[in-house]
GROMACS .gro file of C-alpha atoms in nm:
model
  345
    1MET     CA    1  -2.034   3.543  -0.518
    2GLU     CA    2  -2.203   3.254  -0.700
    3VAL     CA    3  -2.353   3.218  -1.048
    4VAL     CA    4  -2.466   2.923  -1.259
    5ILE     CA    5  -2.349   2.790  -1.596
    6GLN     CA    6  -2.520   2.514  -1.790
    7ARG     CA    7  -2.309   2.204  -1.849
    8ASP     CA    8  -2.386   2.234  -2.223
    9SER     CA    9  -2.232   2.584  -2.221
   10PHE     CA   10  -1.898   2.468  -2.085
   11PRO     CA   11  -1.740   2.406  -2.430
   12GLN     CA   12  -1.842   2.760  -2.532
   13LEU     CA   13  -1.669   2.895  -2.224
   14LEU     CA   14  -1.347   2.716  -2.319
   15GLU     CA   15  -1.373   2.848  -2.673
   16LYS     CA   16  -1.396   3.205  -2.543
   17LEU     CA   17  -1.088   3.146  -2.329
   18ASN     CA   18  -0.884   2.992  -2.611
   19ARG     CA   19  -0.631   3.277  -2.620
   20TYR     CA   20  -0.496   3.135  -2.294
   21ASN     CA   21  -0.333   2.801  -2.213
   22ILE     CA   22  -0.623   2.586  -2.094
   23TRP     CA   23  -0.549   2.266  -1.905
   24LEU     CA   24  -0.805   1.992  -1.850
   25PRO     CA   25  -0.783   1.651  -1.680
   26ARG     CA   26  -0.763   1.371  -1.937
   27LYS     CA   27  -0.736   0.996  -1.903
   28ASN     CA   28  -0.399   0.849  -1.994
   29GLY     CA   29  -0.415   0.471  -1.962
   30ASP     CA   30  -0.499   0.392  -1.600
   31TYR     CA   31  -0.458   0.743  -1.461
   32TRP     CA   32  -0.557   1.105  -1.516
   33GLU     CA   33  -0.326   1.395  -1.597
   34PHE     CA   34  -0.359   1.761  -1.696
   35LYS     CA   35  -0.331   1.818  -2.069
   36LEU     CA   36  -0.369   2.125  -2.290
   37SER     CA   37  -0.722   2.162  -2.421
   38ARG     CA   38  -0.789   2.069  -2.781
   39GLY     CA   39  -1.081   2.308  -2.825
   40LYS     CA   40  -1.445   2.250  -2.745
   41GLU     CA   41  -1.435   2.005  -2.456
   42SER     CA   42  -1.613   1.933  -2.130
   43LEU     CA   43  -1.509   1.807  -1.790
   44ASP     CA   44  -1.540   1.429  -1.804
   45LYS     CA   45  -1.801   1.298  -1.560
   46LYS     CA   46  -1.577   0.995  -1.494
   47TYR     CA   47  -1.285   1.212  -1.381
   48THR     CA   48  -1.149   1.120  -1.038
   49ASN     CA   49  -0.820   1.299  -0.969
   50THR     CA   50  -0.483   1.329  -1.137
   51LYS     CA   51  -0.198   1.099  -1.036
   52LEU     CA   52   0.050   1.388  -1.032
   53SER     CA   53  -0.072   1.692  -0.840
   54PRO     CA   54  -0.114   2.037  -0.999
   55LYS     CA   55   0.174   2.179  -0.791
   56LYS     CA   56   0.384   2.128  -1.105
   57PHE     CA   57   0.227   2.446  -1.248
   58VAL     CA   58   0.389   2.661  -0.978
   59LEU     CA   59   0.677   2.435  -0.872
   60PRO     CA   60   0.792   2.236  -1.178
   61GLN     CA   61   0.973   1.908  -1.122
   62THR     CA   62   1.271   2.052  -1.313
   63GLU     CA   63   1.316   2.426  -1.361
   64THR     CA   64   1.603   2.632  -1.503
   65LEU     CA   65   1.641   2.940  -1.282
   66PHE     CA   66   1.900   3.117  -1.496
   67GLN     CA   67   2.173   3.051  -1.752
   68ILE     CA   68   2.520   3.207  -1.776
   69THR     CA   69   2.698   3.222  -2.111
   70GLU     CA   70   3.040   3.361  -2.197
   71GLY     CA   71   3.034   3.623  -2.467
   72GLU     CA   72   3.295   3.825  -2.650
   73ASN     CA   73   3.584   3.984  -2.460
   74GLY     CA   74   3.526   3.754  -2.165
   75LYS     CA   75   3.195   3.916  -2.073
   76PHE     CA   76   2.924   3.699  -1.920
   77ASN     CA   77   2.555   3.718  -1.998
   78ILE     CA   78   2.296   3.614  -1.741
   79ASP     CA   79   1.959   3.505  -1.876
   80GLU     CA   80   1.692   3.465  -1.611
   81LYS     CA   81   1.463   3.189  -1.734
   82GLN     CA   82   1.145   3.341  -1.599
   83LYS     CA   83   0.817   3.218  -1.738
   84LYS     CA   84   0.650   3.445  -1.993
   85ASP     CA   85   0.341   3.638  -1.895
   86SER     CA   86   0.098   3.404  -2.075
   87LEU     CA   87  -0.188   3.291  -1.855
   88ASP     CA   88  -0.245   2.925  -1.767
   89ILE     CA   89  -0.598   2.821  -1.669
   90VAL     CA   90  -0.619   2.487  -1.495
   91PHE     CA   91  -0.966   2.332  -1.472
   92GLY     CA   92  -1.061   2.043  -1.244
   93ILE     CA   93  -0.839   2.102  -0.940
   94ARG     CA   94  -0.978   1.895  -0.655
   95PRO     CA   95  -1.026   2.088  -0.328
   96CYS     CA   96  -0.755   1.886  -0.150
   97ASP     CA   97  -0.505   2.006  -0.411
   98GLY     CA   98  -0.628   2.362  -0.369
   99VAL     CA   99  -0.553   2.332   0.003
  100ALA     CA  100  -0.203   2.209  -0.090
  101LEU     CA  101  -0.151   2.524  -0.298
  102SER     CA  102  -0.234   2.733   0.010
  103HIS     CA  103   0.034   2.534   0.198
  104LEU     CA  104   0.288   2.605  -0.075
  105ASP     CA  105   0.197   2.974  -0.061
  106LYS     CA  106   0.298   2.980   0.305
  107VAL     CA  107   0.633   2.823   0.221
  108PHE     CA  108   0.721   3.028  -0.088
  109LEU     CA  109   0.542   3.361  -0.035
  110ASN     CA  110   0.549   3.438   0.338
  111SER     CA  111   0.881   3.506   0.513
  112PHE     CA  112   1.068   3.496   0.181
  113LYS     CA  113   0.904   3.556  -0.155
  114ASP     CA  114   1.036   3.312  -0.412
  115PRO     CA  115   1.027   3.510  -0.740
  116TYR     CA  116   0.998   3.202  -0.962
  117TYR     CA  117   0.708   3.053  -0.767
  118SER     CA  118   0.543   3.394  -0.729
  119LYS     CA  119   0.536   3.470  -1.100
  120LYS     CA  120   0.390   3.132  -1.187
  121ARG     CA  121   0.128   3.172  -0.914
  122ASP     CA  122   0.029   3.513  -1.051
  123ASN     CA  123   0.005   3.378  -1.406
  124THR     CA  124  -0.206   3.072  -1.326
  125VAL     CA  125  -0.578   3.054  -1.254
  126PHE     CA  126  -0.678   2.745  -1.058
  127ILE     CA  127  -1.038   2.641  -1.111
  128GLY     CA  128  -1.149   2.375  -0.867
  129LEU     CA  129  -1.408   2.102  -0.904
  130ALA     CA  130  -1.584   2.000  -0.584
  131CYS     CA  131  -1.609   1.629  -0.506
  132GLU     CA  132  -1.954   1.470  -0.513
  133THR     CA  133  -1.786   1.134  -0.449
  134PRO     CA  134  -1.434   1.086  -0.307
  135PRO     CA  135  -1.201   1.018  -0.603
  136PHE     CA  136  -1.003   0.754  -0.412
  137GLU     CA  137  -1.061   0.497  -0.141
  138ASN     CA  138  -0.797   0.674   0.070
  139CYS     CA  139  -0.947   1.024   0.044
  140SER     CA  140  -0.951   1.184   0.389
  141CYS     CA  141  -0.984   1.562   0.355
  142THR     CA  142  -1.227   1.577   0.649
  143THR     CA  143  -0.963   1.431   0.882
  144MET     CA  144  -0.744   1.728   0.791
  145GLY     CA  145  -1.018   1.974   0.882
  146GLU     CA  146  -1.117   2.043   0.522
  147SER     CA  147  -1.405   1.929   0.302
  148PRO     CA  148  -1.484   1.811  -0.052
  149PHE     CA  149  -1.600   2.170  -0.114
  150SER     CA  150  -1.302   2.360   0.029
  151THR     CA  151  -1.205   2.680  -0.153
  152LYS     CA  152  -0.854   2.731  -0.013
  153GLY     CA  153  -0.586   2.806  -0.272
  154LEU     CA  154  -0.838   2.823  -0.557
  155ASP     CA  155  -0.957   3.116  -0.770
  156ILE     CA  156  -1.290   2.958  -0.869
  157LEU     CA  157  -1.477   2.651  -0.747
  158LEU     CA  158  -1.719   2.462  -0.973
  159LYS     CA  159  -1.992   2.260  -0.801
  160ASP     CA  160  -2.162   2.000  -1.017
  161ILE     CA  161  -2.536   1.979  -0.954
  162GLY     CA  162  -2.633   1.771  -1.255
  163ASP     CA  163  -2.709   1.963  -1.572
  164ARG     CA  164  -2.522   2.273  -1.454
  165TYR     CA  165  -2.238   2.400  -1.240
  166ILE     CA  166  -2.261   2.647  -0.957
  167VAL     CA  167  -1.963   2.879  -1.004
  168GLU     CA  168  -1.819   3.032  -0.687
  169TYR     CA  169  -1.577   3.319  -0.736
  170ILE     CA  170  -1.309   3.313  -0.467
  171THR     CA  171  -1.051   3.567  -0.585
  172ASP     CA  172  -1.069   3.881  -0.796
  173LYS     CA  173  -0.847   3.706  -1.051
  174GLY     CA  174  -1.109   3.434  -1.086
  175LYS     CA  175  -1.401   3.675  -1.112
  176LYS     CA  176  -1.223   3.885  -1.372
  177LEU     CA  177  -1.155   3.579  -1.589
  178PHE     CA  178  -1.526   3.509  -1.652
  179SER     CA  179  -1.651   3.869  -1.634
  180GLY     CA  180  -1.640   3.918  -2.011
  181PHE     CA  181  -1.898   3.646  -2.082
  182PRO     CA  182  -2.211   3.742  -1.884
  183ASN     CA  183  -2.443   3.569  -2.134
  184LEU     CA  184  -2.307   3.226  -2.033
  185PHE     CA  185  -2.397   3.267  -1.667
  186GLY     CA  186  -2.723   3.292  -1.479
  187LYS     CA  187  -2.841   3.367  -1.128
  188ILE     CA  188  -2.835   3.094  -0.869
  189THR     CA  189  -3.183   2.987  -0.755
  190THR     CA  190  -3.318   2.855  -0.426
  191LYS     CA  191  -3.357   2.514  -0.590
  192ASP     CA  192  -2.989   2.521  -0.692
  193LYS     CA  193  -2.887   2.595  -0.334
  194GLU     CA  194  -3.104   2.314  -0.199
  195SER     CA  195  -2.956   2.066  -0.448
  196LEU     CA  196  -2.606   2.176  -0.350
  197GLU     CA  197  -2.667   2.133   0.023
  198LYS     CA  198  -2.796   1.781  -0.033
  199ILE     CA  199  -2.490   1.691  -0.240
  200LYS     CA  200  -2.258   1.837   0.026
  201LYS     CA  201  -2.409   1.626   0.304
  202GLU     CA  202  -2.391   1.310   0.097
  203SER     CA  203  -2.032   1.370  -0.015
  204ASN     CA  204  -1.908   1.402   0.343
  205LYS     CA  205  -2.073   1.072   0.435
  206LYS     CA  206  -1.894   0.893   0.150
  207ILE     CA  207  -1.547   0.958   0.296
  208LYS     CA  208  -1.452   0.639   0.478
  209LYS     CA  209  -1.091   0.703   0.580
  210ARG     CA  210  -1.093   0.899   0.903
  211VAL     CA  211  -0.864   0.959   1.198
  212GLU     CA  212  -1.065   1.097   1.489
  213ASP     CA  213  -0.935   1.420   1.647
  214LEU     CA  214  -0.610   1.464   1.460
  215SER     CA  215  -0.502   1.743   1.700
  216GLU     CA  216  -0.480   1.484   1.978
  217THR     CA  217  -0.282   1.257   1.746
  218THR     CA  218  -0.042   1.545   1.686
  219LYS     CA  219   0.010   1.584   2.061
  220LYS     CA  220   0.100   1.215   2.084
  221LEU     CA  221   0.395   1.276   1.853
  222ASP     CA  222   0.558   1.490   2.122
  223ILE     CA  223   0.608   1.185   2.344
  224MET     CA  224   0.687   0.910   2.092
  225PHE     CA  225   0.993   1.026   1.900
  226ASP     CA  226   1.188   0.720   2.017
  227SER     CA  227   0.900   0.475   1.980
  228ASP     CA  228   0.954   0.136   1.814
  229LEU     CA  229   0.652   0.220   1.597
  230TRP     CA  230   0.874   0.398   1.342
  231PHE     CA  231   1.088   0.090   1.294
  232HIS     CA  232   0.788  -0.137   1.236
  233GLU     CA  233   0.604   0.109   1.010
  234SER     CA  234   0.904   0.172   0.785
  235GLN     CA  235   1.035  -0.181   0.730
  236SER     CA  236   0.852  -0.237   0.403
  237CYS     CA  237   0.966   0.098   0.258
  238ILE     CA  238   1.188   0.060  -0.051
  239ASN     CA  239   1.302   0.426  -0.060
  240CYS     CA  240   1.141   0.487  -0.400
  241GLY     CA  241   1.012   0.832  -0.300
  242ILE     CA  242   0.673   0.794  -0.470
  243CYS     CA  243   0.496   0.919  -0.157
  244THR     CA  244   0.666   1.258  -0.162
  245TYR     CA  245   0.684   1.303  -0.539
  246LEU     CA  246   0.307   1.253  -0.567
  247CYS     CA  247   0.226   1.458  -0.257
  248PRO     CA  248   0.070   1.795  -0.348
  249SER     CA  249   0.220   1.963  -0.038
  250CYS     CA  250   0.577   1.830  -0.036
  251HIS     CA  251   0.811   2.102  -0.155
  252CYS     CA  252   1.176   2.007  -0.088
  253PHE     CA  253   1.409   2.087  -0.376
  254ASP     CA  254   1.775   2.071  -0.473
  255ILE     CA  255   1.973   2.322  -0.680
  256ASN     CA  256   2.253   2.221  -0.916
  257ASP     CA  257   2.474   2.399  -1.165
  258GLU     CA  258   2.499   2.210  -1.493
  259GLN     CA  259   2.791   2.288  -1.725
  260LEU     CA  260   2.684   2.271  -2.089
  261SER     CA  261   3.024   2.370  -2.227
  262LYS     CA  262   3.363   2.480  -2.093
  263LYS     CA  263   3.471   2.713  -2.371
  264PRO     CA  264   3.287   2.930  -2.424
  265LEU     CA  265   3.148   2.881  -2.074
  266ASN     CA  266   2.781   2.789  -2.070
  267VAL     CA  267   2.624   2.700  -1.734
  268LYS     CA  268   2.267   2.677  -1.614
  269ARG     CA  269   2.132   2.663  -1.259
  270VAL     CA  270   1.853   2.411  -1.219
  271ARG     CA  271   1.605   2.353  -0.940
  272THR     CA  272   1.459   2.002  -0.911
  273TRP     CA  273   1.232   1.827  -0.665
  274ASP     CA  274   1.420   1.646  -0.390
  275ASN     CA  275   1.298   1.369  -0.165
  276CYS     CA  276   1.335   1.324   0.210
  277GLN     CA  277   1.295   0.947   0.174
  278PHE     CA  278   1.621   0.913  -0.019
  279PRO     CA  279   1.920   0.794   0.188
  280ILE     CA  280   2.146   1.082   0.074
  281PHE     CA  281   1.887   1.358   0.135
  282THR     CA  282   2.053   1.459   0.465
  283MET     CA  283   2.407   1.349   0.385
  284HIS     CA  284   2.662   1.605   0.510
  285SER     CA  285   2.984   1.685   0.326
  286SER     CA  286   3.166   1.535   0.627
  287GLY     CA  287   3.006   1.200   0.551
  288HIS     CA  288   2.777   1.215   0.855
  289ASN     CA  289   2.409   1.141   0.791
  290PRO     CA  290   2.168   1.231   1.074
  291ARG     CA  291   1.894   1.020   0.916
  292PRO     CA  292   2.079   0.713   0.790
  293ASP     CA  293   1.797   0.456   0.812
  294LYS     CA  294   1.443   0.411   0.688
  295GLN     CA  295   1.279   0.455   1.026
  296SER     CA  296   1.435   0.799   1.087
  297ARG     CA  297   1.335   0.916   0.739
  298TYR     CA  298   0.979   0.789   0.764
  299ARG     CA  299   0.948   0.939   1.114
  300ARG     CA  300   1.070   1.272   0.982
  301ARG     CA  301   0.804   1.270   0.710
  302ILE     CA  302   0.525   1.209   0.963
  303TYR     CA  303   0.660   1.469   1.207
  304HIS     CA  304   0.703   1.732   0.937
  305LYS     CA  305   0.346   1.692   0.818
  306PHE     CA  306   0.168   1.645   1.148
  307SER     CA  307   0.384   1.817   1.408
  308TYR     CA  308   0.642   2.067   1.285
  309PHE     CA  309   0.432   2.241   1.018
  310TYR     CA  310   0.127   2.230   1.244
  311LYS     CA  311   0.316   2.408   1.523
  312THR     CA  312   0.443   2.684   1.296
  313GLU     CA  313   0.147   2.732   1.060
  314GLY     CA  314  -0.154   2.591   1.248
  315GLU     CA  315  -0.230   2.340   0.971
  316HIS     CA  316  -0.123   1.988   0.888
  317LEU     CA  317   0.101   1.956   0.582
  318CYS     CA  318  -0.129   1.686   0.447
  319THR     CA  319  -0.453   1.738   0.260
  320GLY     CA  320  -0.591   1.384   0.276
  321CYS     CA  321  -0.566   1.338  -0.102
  322GLY     CA  322  -0.460   0.975  -0.050
  323ARG     CA  323  -0.202   0.960  -0.332
  324CYS     CA  324   0.084   0.837  -0.114
  325SER     CA  325  -0.123   0.544   0.011
  326ASN     CA  326  -0.282   0.470  -0.326
  327TYR     CA  327   0.043   0.437  -0.516
  328CYS     CA  328   0.292   0.310  -0.256
  329PRO     CA  329   0.434  -0.014  -0.406
  330ALA     CA  330   0.504  -0.144  -0.055
  331GLY     CA  331   0.148  -0.086   0.067
  332ILE     CA  332   0.235   0.172   0.336
  333ASN     CA  333  -0.078   0.366   0.434
  334ILE     CA  334  -0.027   0.699   0.607
  335PHE     CA  335  -0.372   0.690   0.767
  336GLU     CA  336  -0.304   0.353   0.925
  337THR     CA  337   0.016   0.499   1.071
  338LEU     CA  338  -0.176   0.794   1.210
  339GLN     CA  339  -0.432   0.561   1.365
  340LYS     CA  340  -0.150   0.371   1.539
  341VAL     CA  341  -0.016   0.703   1.667
  342ALA     CA  342  -0.360   0.785   1.802
  343GLU     CA  343  -0.372   0.454   1.986
  344TYR     CA  344  -0.020   0.483   2.124
  345GLU     CA  345   0.006   0.447   2.504
   0.00000   0.00000   0.00000
């Protein structure tokens, strides 16, 4: 279902939603990040995409799962640090990041339902903003089989057609959110649809980073595990982990118990993002490390995203957002690696 809202009415919409936590993309120096709304605001026309992906709303970088405290008579109290039932509304999610949320759903909600992720997912509304122009030079959602107007993982998608937005309701949660303000929305017209189709065609043409037939590239990985390519591609890596920390689909985590006091005992269990590019990521307690060098770690990252996940889920664990290539201090570009894989003989 689609309706239309005037751009000038957007601040009124935010005002009507002010009983919730509203997050908007805001400029912070040289990059964008999601910040709590200050009231009557609009989506900035200059907005590109956030440096840190919105996965933090459902998988925080650091999260206390529960805390154990020692009470009187040696009894222990367990406090599960679940998020309260307040609703978070996140505006401006780019479609590539929405696709990443659908990837995370498969990891955390399918075979095993992670209660911490699940509750945050239920209590967050993700409102996407379609891309008229690719935010980054390294945007490549079309290579991954998606588009600048993808709706995966989102509750609502806004499509900017100039002086108004076309609002596409994707989930019941999204439709319910705006249902109480019918006066702000109008019917979509034939002219609106024509404008949208023109914008869609132009936006696809603007994406320059492409790897032709990624499914064939994926097949190549089956025969090049021991290729020298991984050595050459990984030599400039400095093991900083920026690529995976900024990736909207990466989801590895570590769990640690932190002792706050010995007597009375006070301990909390904390989940934090982990990183497959760190040397100790696969270190065994025996001292053996199956991935001791940069080439094996970089190879693993490529295989996980473009082979292993694809074989189990039918999708690549990459959305083409371009963050890893944009911010890599060593200049490693994942799309250039994929092109070399495609050309491998």
